[in-house]
Each structure stands twice: as structure tokens, then as C-alpha cells.
CSV table of C-alpha atoms and ligand atoms in Angstrom, one decimal:
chain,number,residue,atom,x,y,z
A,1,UNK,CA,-17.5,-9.3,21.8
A,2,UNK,CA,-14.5,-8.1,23.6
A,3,UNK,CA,-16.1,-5.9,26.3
A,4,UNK,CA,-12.8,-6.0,28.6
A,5,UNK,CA,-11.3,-1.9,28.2
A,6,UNK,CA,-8.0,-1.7,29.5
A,7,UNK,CA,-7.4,2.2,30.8
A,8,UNK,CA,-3.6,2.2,30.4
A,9,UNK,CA,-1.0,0.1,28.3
A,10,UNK,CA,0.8,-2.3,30.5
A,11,UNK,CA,4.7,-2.1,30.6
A,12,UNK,CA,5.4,-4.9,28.2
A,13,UNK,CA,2.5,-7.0,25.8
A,14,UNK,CA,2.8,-10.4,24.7
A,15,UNK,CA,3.5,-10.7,20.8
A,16,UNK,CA,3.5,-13.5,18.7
A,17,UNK,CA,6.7,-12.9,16.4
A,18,UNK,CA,7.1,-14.2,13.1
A,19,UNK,CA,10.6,-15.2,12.5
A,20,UNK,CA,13.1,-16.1,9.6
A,21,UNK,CA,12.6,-19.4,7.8
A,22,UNK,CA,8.9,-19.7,8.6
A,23,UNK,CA,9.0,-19.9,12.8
A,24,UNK,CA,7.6,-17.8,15.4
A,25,UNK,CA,7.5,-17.6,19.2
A,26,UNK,CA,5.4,-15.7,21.7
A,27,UNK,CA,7.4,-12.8,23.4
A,28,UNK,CA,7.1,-10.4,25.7
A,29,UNK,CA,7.6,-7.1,24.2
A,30,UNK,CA,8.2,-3.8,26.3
A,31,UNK,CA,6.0,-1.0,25.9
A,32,UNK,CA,6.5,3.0,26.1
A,33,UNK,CA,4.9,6.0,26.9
A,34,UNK,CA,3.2,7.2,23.5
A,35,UNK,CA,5.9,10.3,21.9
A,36,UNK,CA,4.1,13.2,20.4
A,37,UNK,CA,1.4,12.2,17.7
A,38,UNK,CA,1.2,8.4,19.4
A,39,UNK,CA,-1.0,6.4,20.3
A,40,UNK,CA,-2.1,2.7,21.8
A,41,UNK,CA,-4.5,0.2,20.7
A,42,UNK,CA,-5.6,-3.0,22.7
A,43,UNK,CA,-6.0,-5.5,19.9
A,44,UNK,CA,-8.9,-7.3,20.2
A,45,UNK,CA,-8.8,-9.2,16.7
A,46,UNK,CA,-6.6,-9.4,13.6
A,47,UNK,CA,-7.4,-11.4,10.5
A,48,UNK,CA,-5.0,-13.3,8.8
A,49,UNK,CA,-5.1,-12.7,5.0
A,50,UNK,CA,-3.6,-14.4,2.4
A,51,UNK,CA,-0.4,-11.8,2.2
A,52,UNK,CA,0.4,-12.9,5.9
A,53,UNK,CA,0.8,-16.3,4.3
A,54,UNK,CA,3.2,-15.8,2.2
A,55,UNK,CA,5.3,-13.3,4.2
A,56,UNK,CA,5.7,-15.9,7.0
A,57,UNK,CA,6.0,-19.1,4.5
A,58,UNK,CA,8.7,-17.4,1.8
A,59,UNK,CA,10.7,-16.4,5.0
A,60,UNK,CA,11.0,-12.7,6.6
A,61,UNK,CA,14.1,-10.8,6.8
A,62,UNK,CA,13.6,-10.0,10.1
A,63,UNK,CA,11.5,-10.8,13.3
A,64,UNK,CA,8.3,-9.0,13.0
A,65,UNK,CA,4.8,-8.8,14.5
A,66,UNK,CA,2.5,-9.7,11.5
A,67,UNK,CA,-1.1,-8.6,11.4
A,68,UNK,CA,-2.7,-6.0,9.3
A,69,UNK,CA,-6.2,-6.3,9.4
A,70,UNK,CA,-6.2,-5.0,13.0
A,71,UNK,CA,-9.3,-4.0,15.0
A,72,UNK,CA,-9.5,-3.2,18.5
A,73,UNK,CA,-9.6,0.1,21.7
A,74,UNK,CA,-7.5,2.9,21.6
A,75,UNK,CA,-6.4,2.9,25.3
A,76,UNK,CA,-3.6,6.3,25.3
A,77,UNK,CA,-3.6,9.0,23.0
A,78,UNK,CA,-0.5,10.6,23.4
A,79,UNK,CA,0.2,14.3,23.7
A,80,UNK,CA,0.1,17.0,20.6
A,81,UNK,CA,-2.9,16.4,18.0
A,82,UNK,CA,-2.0,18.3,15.5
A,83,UNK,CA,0.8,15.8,15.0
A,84,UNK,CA,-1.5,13.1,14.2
A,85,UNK,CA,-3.3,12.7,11.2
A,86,UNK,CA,-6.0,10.4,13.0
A,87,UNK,CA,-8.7,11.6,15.5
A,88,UNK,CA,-10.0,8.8,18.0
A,89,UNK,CA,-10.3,9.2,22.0
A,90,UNK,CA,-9.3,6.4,25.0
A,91,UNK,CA,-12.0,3.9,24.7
A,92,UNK,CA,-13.2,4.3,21.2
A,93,UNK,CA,-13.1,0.9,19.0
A,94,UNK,CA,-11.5,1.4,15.4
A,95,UNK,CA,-10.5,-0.7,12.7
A,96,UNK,CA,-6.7,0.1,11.5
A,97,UNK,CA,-5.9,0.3,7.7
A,98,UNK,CA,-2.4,-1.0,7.1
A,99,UNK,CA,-0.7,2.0,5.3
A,100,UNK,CA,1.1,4.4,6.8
A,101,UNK,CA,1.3,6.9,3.7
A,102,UNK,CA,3.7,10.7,3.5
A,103,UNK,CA,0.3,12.5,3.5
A,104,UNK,CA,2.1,15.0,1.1
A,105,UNK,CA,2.9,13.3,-2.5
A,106,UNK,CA,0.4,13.2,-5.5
A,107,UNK,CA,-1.4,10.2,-4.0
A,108,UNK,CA,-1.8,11.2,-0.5
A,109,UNK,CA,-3.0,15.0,-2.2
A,110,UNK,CA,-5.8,13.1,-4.0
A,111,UNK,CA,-7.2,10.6,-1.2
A,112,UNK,CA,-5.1,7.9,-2.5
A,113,UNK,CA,-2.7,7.1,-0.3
A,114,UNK,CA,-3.1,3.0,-0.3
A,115,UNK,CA,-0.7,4.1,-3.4
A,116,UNK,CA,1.8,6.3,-1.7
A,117,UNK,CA,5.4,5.0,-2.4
A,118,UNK,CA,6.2,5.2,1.4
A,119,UNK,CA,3.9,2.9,2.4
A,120,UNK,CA,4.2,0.3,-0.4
A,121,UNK,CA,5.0,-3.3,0.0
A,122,UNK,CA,7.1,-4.1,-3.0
A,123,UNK,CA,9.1,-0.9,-2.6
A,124,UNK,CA,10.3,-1.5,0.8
A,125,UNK,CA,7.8,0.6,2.4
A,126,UNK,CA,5.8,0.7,5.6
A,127,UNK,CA,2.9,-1.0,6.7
A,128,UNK,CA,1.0,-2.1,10.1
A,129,UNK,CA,2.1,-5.7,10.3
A,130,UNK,CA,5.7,-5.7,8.2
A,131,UNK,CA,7.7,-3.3,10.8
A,132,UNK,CA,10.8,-4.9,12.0
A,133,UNK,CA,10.4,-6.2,15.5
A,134,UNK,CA,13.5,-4.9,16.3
A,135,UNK,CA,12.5,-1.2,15.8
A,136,UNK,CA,11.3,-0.3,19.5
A,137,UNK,CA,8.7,-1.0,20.6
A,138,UNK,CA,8.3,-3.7,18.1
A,139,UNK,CA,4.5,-3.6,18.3
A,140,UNK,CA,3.6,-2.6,15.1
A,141,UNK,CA,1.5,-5.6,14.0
A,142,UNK,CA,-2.3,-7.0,15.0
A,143,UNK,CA,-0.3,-10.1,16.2
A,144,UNK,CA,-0.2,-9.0,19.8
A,145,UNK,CA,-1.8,-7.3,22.7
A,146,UNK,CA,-1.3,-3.8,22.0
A,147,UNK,CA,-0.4,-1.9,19.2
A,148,UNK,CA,1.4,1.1,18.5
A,149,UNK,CA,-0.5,3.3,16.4
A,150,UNK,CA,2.3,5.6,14.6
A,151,UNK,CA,1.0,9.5,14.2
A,152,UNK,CA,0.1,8.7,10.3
A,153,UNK,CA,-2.3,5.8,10.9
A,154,UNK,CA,-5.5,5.8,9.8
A,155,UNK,CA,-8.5,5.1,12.1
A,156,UNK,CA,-12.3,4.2,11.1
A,157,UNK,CA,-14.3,4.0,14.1
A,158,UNK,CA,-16.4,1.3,14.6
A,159,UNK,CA,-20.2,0.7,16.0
A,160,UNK,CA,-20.7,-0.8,19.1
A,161,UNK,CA,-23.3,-3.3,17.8
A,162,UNK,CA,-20.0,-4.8,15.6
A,163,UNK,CA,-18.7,-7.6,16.6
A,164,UNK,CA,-14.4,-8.3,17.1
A,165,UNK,CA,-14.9,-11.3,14.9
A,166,UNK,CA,-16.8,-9.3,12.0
A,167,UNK,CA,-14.5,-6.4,12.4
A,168,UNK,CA,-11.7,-8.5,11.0
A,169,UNK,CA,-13.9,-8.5,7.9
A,170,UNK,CA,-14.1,-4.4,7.8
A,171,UNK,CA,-10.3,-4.6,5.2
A,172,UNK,CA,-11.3,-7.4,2.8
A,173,UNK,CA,-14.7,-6.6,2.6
A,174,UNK,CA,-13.9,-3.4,1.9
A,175,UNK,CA,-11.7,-4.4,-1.0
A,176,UNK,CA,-14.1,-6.5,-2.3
A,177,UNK,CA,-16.5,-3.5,-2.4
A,178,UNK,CA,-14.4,-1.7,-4.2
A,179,UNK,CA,-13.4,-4.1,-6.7
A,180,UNK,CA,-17.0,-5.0,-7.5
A,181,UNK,CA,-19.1,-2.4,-6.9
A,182,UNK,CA,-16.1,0.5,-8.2
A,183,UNK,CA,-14.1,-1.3,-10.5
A,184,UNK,CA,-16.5,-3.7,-12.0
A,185,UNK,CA,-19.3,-1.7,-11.7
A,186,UNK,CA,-21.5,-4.3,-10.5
A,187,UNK,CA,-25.3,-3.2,-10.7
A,188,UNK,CA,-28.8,-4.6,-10.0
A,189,UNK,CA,-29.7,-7.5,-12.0
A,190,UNK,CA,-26.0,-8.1,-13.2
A,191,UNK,CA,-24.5,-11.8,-13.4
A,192,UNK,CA,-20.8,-11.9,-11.6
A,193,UNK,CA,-18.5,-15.1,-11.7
A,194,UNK,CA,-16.2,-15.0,-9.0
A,195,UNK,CA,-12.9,-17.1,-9.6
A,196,UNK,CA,-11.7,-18.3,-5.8
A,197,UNK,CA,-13.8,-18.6,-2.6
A,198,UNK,CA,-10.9,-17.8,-0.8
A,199,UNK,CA,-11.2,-15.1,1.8
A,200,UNK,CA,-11.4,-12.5,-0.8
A,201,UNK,CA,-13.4,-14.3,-3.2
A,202,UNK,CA,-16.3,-14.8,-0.2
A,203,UNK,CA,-15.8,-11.7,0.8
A,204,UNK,CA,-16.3,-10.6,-3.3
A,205,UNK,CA,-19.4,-12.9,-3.2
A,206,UNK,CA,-21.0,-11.3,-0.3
A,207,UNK,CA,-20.5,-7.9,-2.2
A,208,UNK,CA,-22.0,-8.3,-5.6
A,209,UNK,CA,-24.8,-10.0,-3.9
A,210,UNK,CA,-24.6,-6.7,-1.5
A,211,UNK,CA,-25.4,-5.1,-4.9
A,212,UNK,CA,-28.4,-7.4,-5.9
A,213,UNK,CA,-26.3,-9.6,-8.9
A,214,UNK,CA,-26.6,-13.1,-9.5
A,215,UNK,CA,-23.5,-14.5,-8.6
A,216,UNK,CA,-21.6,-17.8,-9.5
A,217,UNK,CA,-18.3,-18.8,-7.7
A,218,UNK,CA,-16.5,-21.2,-9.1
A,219,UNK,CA,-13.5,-23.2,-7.0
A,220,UNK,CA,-11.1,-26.5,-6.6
A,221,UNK,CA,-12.6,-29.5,-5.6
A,222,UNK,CA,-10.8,-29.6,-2.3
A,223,UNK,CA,-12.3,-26.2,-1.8
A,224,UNK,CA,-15.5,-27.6,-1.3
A,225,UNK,CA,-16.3,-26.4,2.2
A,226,UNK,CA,-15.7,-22.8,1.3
A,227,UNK,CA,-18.1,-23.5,-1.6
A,228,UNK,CA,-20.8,-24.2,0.8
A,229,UNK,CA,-20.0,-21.0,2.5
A,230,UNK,CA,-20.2,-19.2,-1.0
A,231,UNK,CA,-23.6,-20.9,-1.2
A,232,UNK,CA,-25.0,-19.5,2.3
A,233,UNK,CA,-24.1,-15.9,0.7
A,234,UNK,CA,-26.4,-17.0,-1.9
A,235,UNK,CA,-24.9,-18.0,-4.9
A,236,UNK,CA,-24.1,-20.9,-7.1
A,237,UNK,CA,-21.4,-23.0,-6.6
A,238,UNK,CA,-19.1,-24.3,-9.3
A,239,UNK,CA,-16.5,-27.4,-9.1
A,240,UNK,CA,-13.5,-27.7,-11.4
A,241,UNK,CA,-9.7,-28.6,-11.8
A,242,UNK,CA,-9.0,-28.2,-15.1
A,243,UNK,CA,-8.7,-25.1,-17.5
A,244,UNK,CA,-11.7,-26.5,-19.4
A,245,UNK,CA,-13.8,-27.5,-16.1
A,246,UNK,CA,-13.8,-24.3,-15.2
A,247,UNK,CA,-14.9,-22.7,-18.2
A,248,UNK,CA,-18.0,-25.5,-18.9
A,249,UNK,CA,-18.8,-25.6,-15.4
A,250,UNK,CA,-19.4,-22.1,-15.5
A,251,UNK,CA,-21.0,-22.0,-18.7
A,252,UNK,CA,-23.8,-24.4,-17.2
A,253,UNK,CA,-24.6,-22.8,-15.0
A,254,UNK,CA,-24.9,-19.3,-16.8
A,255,UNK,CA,-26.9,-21.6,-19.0
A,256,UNK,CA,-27.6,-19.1,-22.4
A,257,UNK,CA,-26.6,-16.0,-20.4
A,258,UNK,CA,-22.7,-14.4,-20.7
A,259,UNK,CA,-21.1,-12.7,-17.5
A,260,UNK,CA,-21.4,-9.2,-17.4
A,261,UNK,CA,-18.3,-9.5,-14.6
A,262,UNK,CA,-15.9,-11.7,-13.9
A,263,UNK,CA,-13.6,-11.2,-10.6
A,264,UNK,CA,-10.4,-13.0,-10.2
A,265,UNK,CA,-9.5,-13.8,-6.7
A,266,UNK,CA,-7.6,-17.2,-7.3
A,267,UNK,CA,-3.9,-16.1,-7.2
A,268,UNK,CA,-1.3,-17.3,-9.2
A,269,UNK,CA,-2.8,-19.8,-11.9
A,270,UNK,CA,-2.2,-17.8,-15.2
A,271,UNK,CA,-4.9,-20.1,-17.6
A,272,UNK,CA,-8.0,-18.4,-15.7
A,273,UNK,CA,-7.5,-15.1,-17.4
A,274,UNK,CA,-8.2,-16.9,-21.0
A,275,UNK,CA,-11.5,-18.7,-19.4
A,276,UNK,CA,-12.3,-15.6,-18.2
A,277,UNK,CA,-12.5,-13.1,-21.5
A,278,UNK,CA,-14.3,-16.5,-22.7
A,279,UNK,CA,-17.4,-16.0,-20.4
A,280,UNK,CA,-17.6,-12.3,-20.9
A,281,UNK,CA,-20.3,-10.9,-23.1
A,282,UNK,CA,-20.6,-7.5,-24.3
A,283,UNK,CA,-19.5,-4.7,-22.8
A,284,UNK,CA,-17.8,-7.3,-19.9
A,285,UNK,CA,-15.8,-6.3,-17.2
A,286,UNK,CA,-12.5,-7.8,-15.9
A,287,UNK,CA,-10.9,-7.4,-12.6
A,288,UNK,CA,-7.5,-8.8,-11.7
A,289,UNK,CA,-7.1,-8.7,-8.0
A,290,UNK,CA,-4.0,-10.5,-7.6
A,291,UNK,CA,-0.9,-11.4,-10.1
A,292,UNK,CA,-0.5,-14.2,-12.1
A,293,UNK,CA,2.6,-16.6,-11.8
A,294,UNK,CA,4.1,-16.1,-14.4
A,295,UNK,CA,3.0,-12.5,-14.7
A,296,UNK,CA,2.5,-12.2,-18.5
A,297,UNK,CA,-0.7,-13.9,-19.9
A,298,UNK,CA,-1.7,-14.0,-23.4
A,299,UNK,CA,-5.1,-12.0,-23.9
A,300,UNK,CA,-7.5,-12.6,-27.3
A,301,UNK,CA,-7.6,-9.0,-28.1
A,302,UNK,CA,-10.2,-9.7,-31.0
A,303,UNK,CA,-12.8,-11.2,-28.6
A,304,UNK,CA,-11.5,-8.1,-26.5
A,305,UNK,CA,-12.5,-5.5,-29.2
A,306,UNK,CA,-15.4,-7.2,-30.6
A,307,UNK,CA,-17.7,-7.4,-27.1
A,308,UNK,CA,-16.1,-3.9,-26.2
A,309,UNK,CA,-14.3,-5.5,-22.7
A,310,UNK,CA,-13.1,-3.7,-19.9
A,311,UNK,CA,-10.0,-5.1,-17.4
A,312,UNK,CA,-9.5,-3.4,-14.3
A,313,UNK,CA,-6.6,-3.9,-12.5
A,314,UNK,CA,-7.1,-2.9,-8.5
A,315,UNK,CA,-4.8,-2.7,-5.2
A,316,UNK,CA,-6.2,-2.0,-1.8
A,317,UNK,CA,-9.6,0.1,-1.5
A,318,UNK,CA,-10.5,3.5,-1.6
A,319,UNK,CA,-11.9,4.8,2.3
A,320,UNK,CA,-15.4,5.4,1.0
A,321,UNK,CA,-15.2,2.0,0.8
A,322,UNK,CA,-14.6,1.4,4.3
A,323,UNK,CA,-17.4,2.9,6.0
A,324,UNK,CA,-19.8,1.0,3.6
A,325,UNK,CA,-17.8,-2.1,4.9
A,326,UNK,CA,-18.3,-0.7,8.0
A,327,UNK,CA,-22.0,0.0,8.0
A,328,UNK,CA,-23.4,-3.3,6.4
A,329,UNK,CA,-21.4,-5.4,8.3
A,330,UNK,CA,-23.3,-3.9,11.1
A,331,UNK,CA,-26.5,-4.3,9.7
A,332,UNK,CA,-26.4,-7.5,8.5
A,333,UNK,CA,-26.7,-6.8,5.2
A,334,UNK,CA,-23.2,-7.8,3.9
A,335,UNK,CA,-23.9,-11.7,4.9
A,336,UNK,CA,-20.4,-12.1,6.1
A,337,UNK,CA,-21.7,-13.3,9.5
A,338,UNK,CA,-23.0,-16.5,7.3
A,339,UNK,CA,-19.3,-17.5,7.7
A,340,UNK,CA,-18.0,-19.5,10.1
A,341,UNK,CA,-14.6,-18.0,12.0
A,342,UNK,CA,-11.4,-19.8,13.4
A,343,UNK,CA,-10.2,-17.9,16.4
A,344,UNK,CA,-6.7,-18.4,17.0
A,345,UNK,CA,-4.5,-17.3,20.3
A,346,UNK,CA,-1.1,-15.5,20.4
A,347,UNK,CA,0.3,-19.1,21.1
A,348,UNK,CA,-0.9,-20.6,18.6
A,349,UNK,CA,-0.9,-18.2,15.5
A,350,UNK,CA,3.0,-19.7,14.1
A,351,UNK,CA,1.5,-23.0,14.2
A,352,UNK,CA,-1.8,-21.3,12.3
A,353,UNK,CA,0.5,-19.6,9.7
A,354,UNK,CA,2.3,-22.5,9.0
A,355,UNK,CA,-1.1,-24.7,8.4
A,356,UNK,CA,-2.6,-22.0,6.3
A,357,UNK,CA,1.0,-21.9,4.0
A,358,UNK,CA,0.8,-25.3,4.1
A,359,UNK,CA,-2.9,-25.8,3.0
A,360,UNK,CA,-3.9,-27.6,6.0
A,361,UNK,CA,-5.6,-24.8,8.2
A,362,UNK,CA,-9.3,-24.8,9.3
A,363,UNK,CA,-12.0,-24.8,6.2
A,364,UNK,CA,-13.0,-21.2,6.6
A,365,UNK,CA,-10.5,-18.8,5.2
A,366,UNK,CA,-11.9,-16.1,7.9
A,367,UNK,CA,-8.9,-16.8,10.6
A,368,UNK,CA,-9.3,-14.8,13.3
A,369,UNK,CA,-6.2,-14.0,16.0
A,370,UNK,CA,-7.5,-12.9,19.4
A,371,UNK,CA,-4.6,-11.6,21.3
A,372,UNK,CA,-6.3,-11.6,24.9
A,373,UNK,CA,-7.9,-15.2,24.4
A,374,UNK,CA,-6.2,-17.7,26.1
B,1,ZN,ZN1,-4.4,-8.2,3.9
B,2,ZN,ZN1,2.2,9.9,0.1
């Protein structure tokens, strides 16, 4: 726990800032007082997901302070509340989502504004943790000491009895909620194969066992270690490299059962979508969680028909999702604390990005940066 509250935001915070042609170095960055609507956060952790990754390894445009699954103390509240959309007082701990959404078009109307064109990623739009450094302060990512919290973030508060290291799980447990509780409508009883025990696919794991299925996770041999932590979260472990290893590993251990979900976590290998409408039985359920490299997959739109399947396709997480995160993380009931976690410091987060782009970083895939560690 991070029990340290700072009362006031120092003059300038150390950042750890992502540079062009996958670098980064440690910088001082000045602060300012908080304009109308503003606030400050004292980070006290910020997981590194997989999008992180890629931003830092395929090269930013520009320097910027990464970090989006931010949690941490808001230490100044700036003047004017009614030009904030967030509520939160000096001292309370929160968890930050990453969008910063209009709040007036058609998705913000309707509670959805993960979808809101201002704050998406392929359209050039704004997110905690993709801000220019260069755009004063600067501090607009979980990758430093304090951050800025602009008048249209959004806040969850946090319970005191969660811990910094599982509030870095509040985001992607959160998706994986909503993926498999909302989207695959995971029940009771249910069997769920998850493809990838990445960070999303344990975090997947921990919620359809969160919703009493019988879960199967299958990975890579070299993931084995994160198998084992699949394992600890209670369900069976599957080893394969191959197309066809996956899809007889699996069916072992279904043994005459079908899957009534299957939730792809595993990025851009295109051949898992066929093996997966293969294990479905009727009335199965699909969900696609991240694209497939190449994009376009064929799809056997008889077996389709025939067992009446279901594909969902999902992006970010709905709130309600969030304070379920929220509360069984808290009381133990979402299993994530089963998982080991890397800490990392400011100093040496580049050097953590570029192991985790390069395949080399620690075996859990919960990486943790703790900006006031030394
Ligand atoms: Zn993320
Ligand atoms: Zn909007």
C-alpha cells in the first residue's frame, strides 16, 4: 500500500517519457496550478497493458508520458466544479479510466463514451497516457509522479482496503467482465475457453470463474508460467503451437462437452478464429477482443447457422463494469491477487517497455509502474 499523501503538487514531477524510435528517459517535468475544472493526482501505480507495448515498440510521434491504467490520490482540486465532469475531494484514492470523451455526442448521451470519436485511439483522439509531452504540463500519463486530471476525466473511487498493486487490475478486469459476463453472457455452470493468458486473458480467466464456469485457457508453450497463473485462478491449462494443437488440446480436455464461450485474447494470429467456431456447440458465443493480423478471416457460416452462434465484437467496458471490478477485487473474490506482480520504477520503465516489446519481460503479464518507488 501507498500510505504516503502528499497535500500539494510539487513544482515539477519526475516522468518517465516515451520517445520516438522506441527510447525513453526520466525527466523532470514542471507542474502548474490546476485552471478551472483541474485537478492533480499523485500516481501511486500504473499498469502497463499490452497497447503501451506497441505504442512504445512501433515508435511514437512524439515524446509522451504513457500509462493509462492509472490509479492513485487526488492531491488539488482546482477551482469551479461545475466545470468538471468528475467529483473526488484532496485525499480520496481513484482509479482513472483513459478516455476523455465530448460528454455531448450520441455516445456520451447514452453512457457510452469509451466510443466517443474525441477520445478514440485510431481517430487521433485523446486519451490519459497518448497526450503529447510537449503540450504543457506534459503530465497526462500514469508514467510519472503526478497527473493532470483534465476537467472531462472520469474518476471511480476506490476502497481503502485495495491495494496500489490490485488497483492496476481495476481497467482490464473490468474489460474482462464485460466481455464475459456482458458480451458472452457467461452464466453458472457454463464451460469458457479462453484463447491467451496474457494480461487480458488472466484477467478473462479470473472473470468467468467470477461467474462460476468451468474454464480452460489454452496458450504457447513458452507461455507456460502464465499458464500456471491461469491454473491458480482455477482452471485447466492447455499447451499448443500449432492450429491443430490448439484445437485437440482443447477438445481433450472438454472431453465430450462443446464450449458454450470462447474468448479471444491472443492478438494477431488469424487461424484461432476457425478453431474457435470448431469448439463451439449450440447456441455458442464468440468474442473477439482484439484484431486479427490480417484483419479479414474466413468464417464457416454453415457450422455458424447450424448451432445458432453468436460473435461479439467488444472495445473497452461499460462503467457498471468498473465498480464490479472495483468491488471484488476488494473482496477477494475476483482471484487476481493469485497473480504475482512486477513493480517497476520511473527509471526503469523504457527498459521494461522495451523487454515486454521484445518478449523478454518478467513471466507475469501484471507489470506494475510505481512512480514514487525508488
Ligand atoms: Zn490498456
Ligand atoms: Zn462524445
Amino acid at each position: 500500500m501507498d500510505s504516503t499523501v502528499a497535500t500539494a503538487v510539487p513544482d515539477s514531477a519526475r516522468a518517465s517519457v516515451a520517445l520516438p524510435g522506441a527510447r525513453s528517459e526520466v525527466r523532470p517535468l514542471a507542474t502548474r496550478p490546476g485552471r478551472p475544472g483541474e485537478g492533480w493526482l499523485r500516481v501511486a501505480s500504473a499498469g502497463i497493458c499490452g497497447t503501451d507495448v506497441n505504442l512504445y515498440a512501433r515508435g511514437l510521434a512524439a515524446p509522451t508520458v504513457l500509462g493509462h491504467h492509472v490509479a492513485g490520490t487526488i492531491t488539488e482540486v482546482a477551482a469551479d466544479p461545475g466545470a468538471r465532469c468528475w467529483s473526488g475531494a484532496v485525499g480520496e484514492r481513484v482509479v482513472v479510466e483513459e478516455y476523455l470523451s465530448c460528454g455531448t455526442c450520441r455516445s456520451c448521451a447514452t453512457g457510452a463514451y469509451r466510443l466517443c470519436p474525441d477520445t478514440d485511439l485510431w481517430g487521433g483522439g485523446r486519451r490519459i497516457g497518448t497526450i503529447p509531452a510537449d503540450e504543457e504540463p506534459g503530465l497526462y500519463g500514469g508514467n510519472a509522479e503526478y497527473l493532470l486530471l483534465p476537467p472531462n476525466a472520469v474518476l471511480h473511487p476506490l476502497p481503502s482496503g485495495l491495494s496500489d498493486e490490485l488497483a492496476a487490475w481495476v481497467l482490464p478486469y473490468a474489460n474482462a467482465l464485460d466481455w464475459t459476463v456482458r458480451a458472452g453472457g457467461v452464466v453458472k455452470g457454463e464451460t469458457v475457453v479462453v484463447l491467451g493468458p496474457g494480461y487480458h486473458g488472466l484477467a478473462v480467466t479470473a472473470a468467468a470463474r467470477r461467474a462460476g464456469a468451468d474454464v480452460i485457457v489454452a496458450g504457447l508453450g513458452r507461455d507456460r508460467a502464465r499458464l500456471a497463473m491461469a491454473e491458480r485462478l482455477g482452471a485447466l491449462p492447455v499447451t499448443a503451437d500449432t492450429g491443430d494443437e490448439l484445437r485437440e488440446g482443447i477438445r481433450r480436455a472438454l472431453g465430450s462437452e462443446a464450449a458454450d464461450v470462447v474468448v479471444d485474447t491472443v492478438g494477431p494470429t488469424p487461424h484461432v478464429i476457425e478453431v474457435a467456431v470448431d469448439l463451439l456447440g449450440q447456441g455458442g458465443r464468440l468474442v473477439l477482443t482484439t484484431p486479427k493480423n490480417p484483419a479479414r478471416v474466413p468464417l464457416d457460416t454453415t457450422a455458424m447457422t447450424r448451432r445458432n452462434l453468436t460473435v461479439s465484437a467488444v472495445r473497452g467496458r461499460r462503467p457498471e463494469a468498473i465498480a464490479d471490478a472495483i468491488s471484488s477485487l476488494a473482496d477477494g473474490t475476483s482471484l487476481l491477487q493469485n497473480v504475482p506482480s512486477a513493480d517497476t520504477t520511473l527509471d526503469g520503465t523504457g527498459d521494461m517497455l522495451g523487454r515486454l516489446a521484445a518478449g523478454t519481460g518478467p513471466e507475469t503479464p501484471h507489470v506494475v509502474v510505481r512512480p514514487h518507488a525508488n
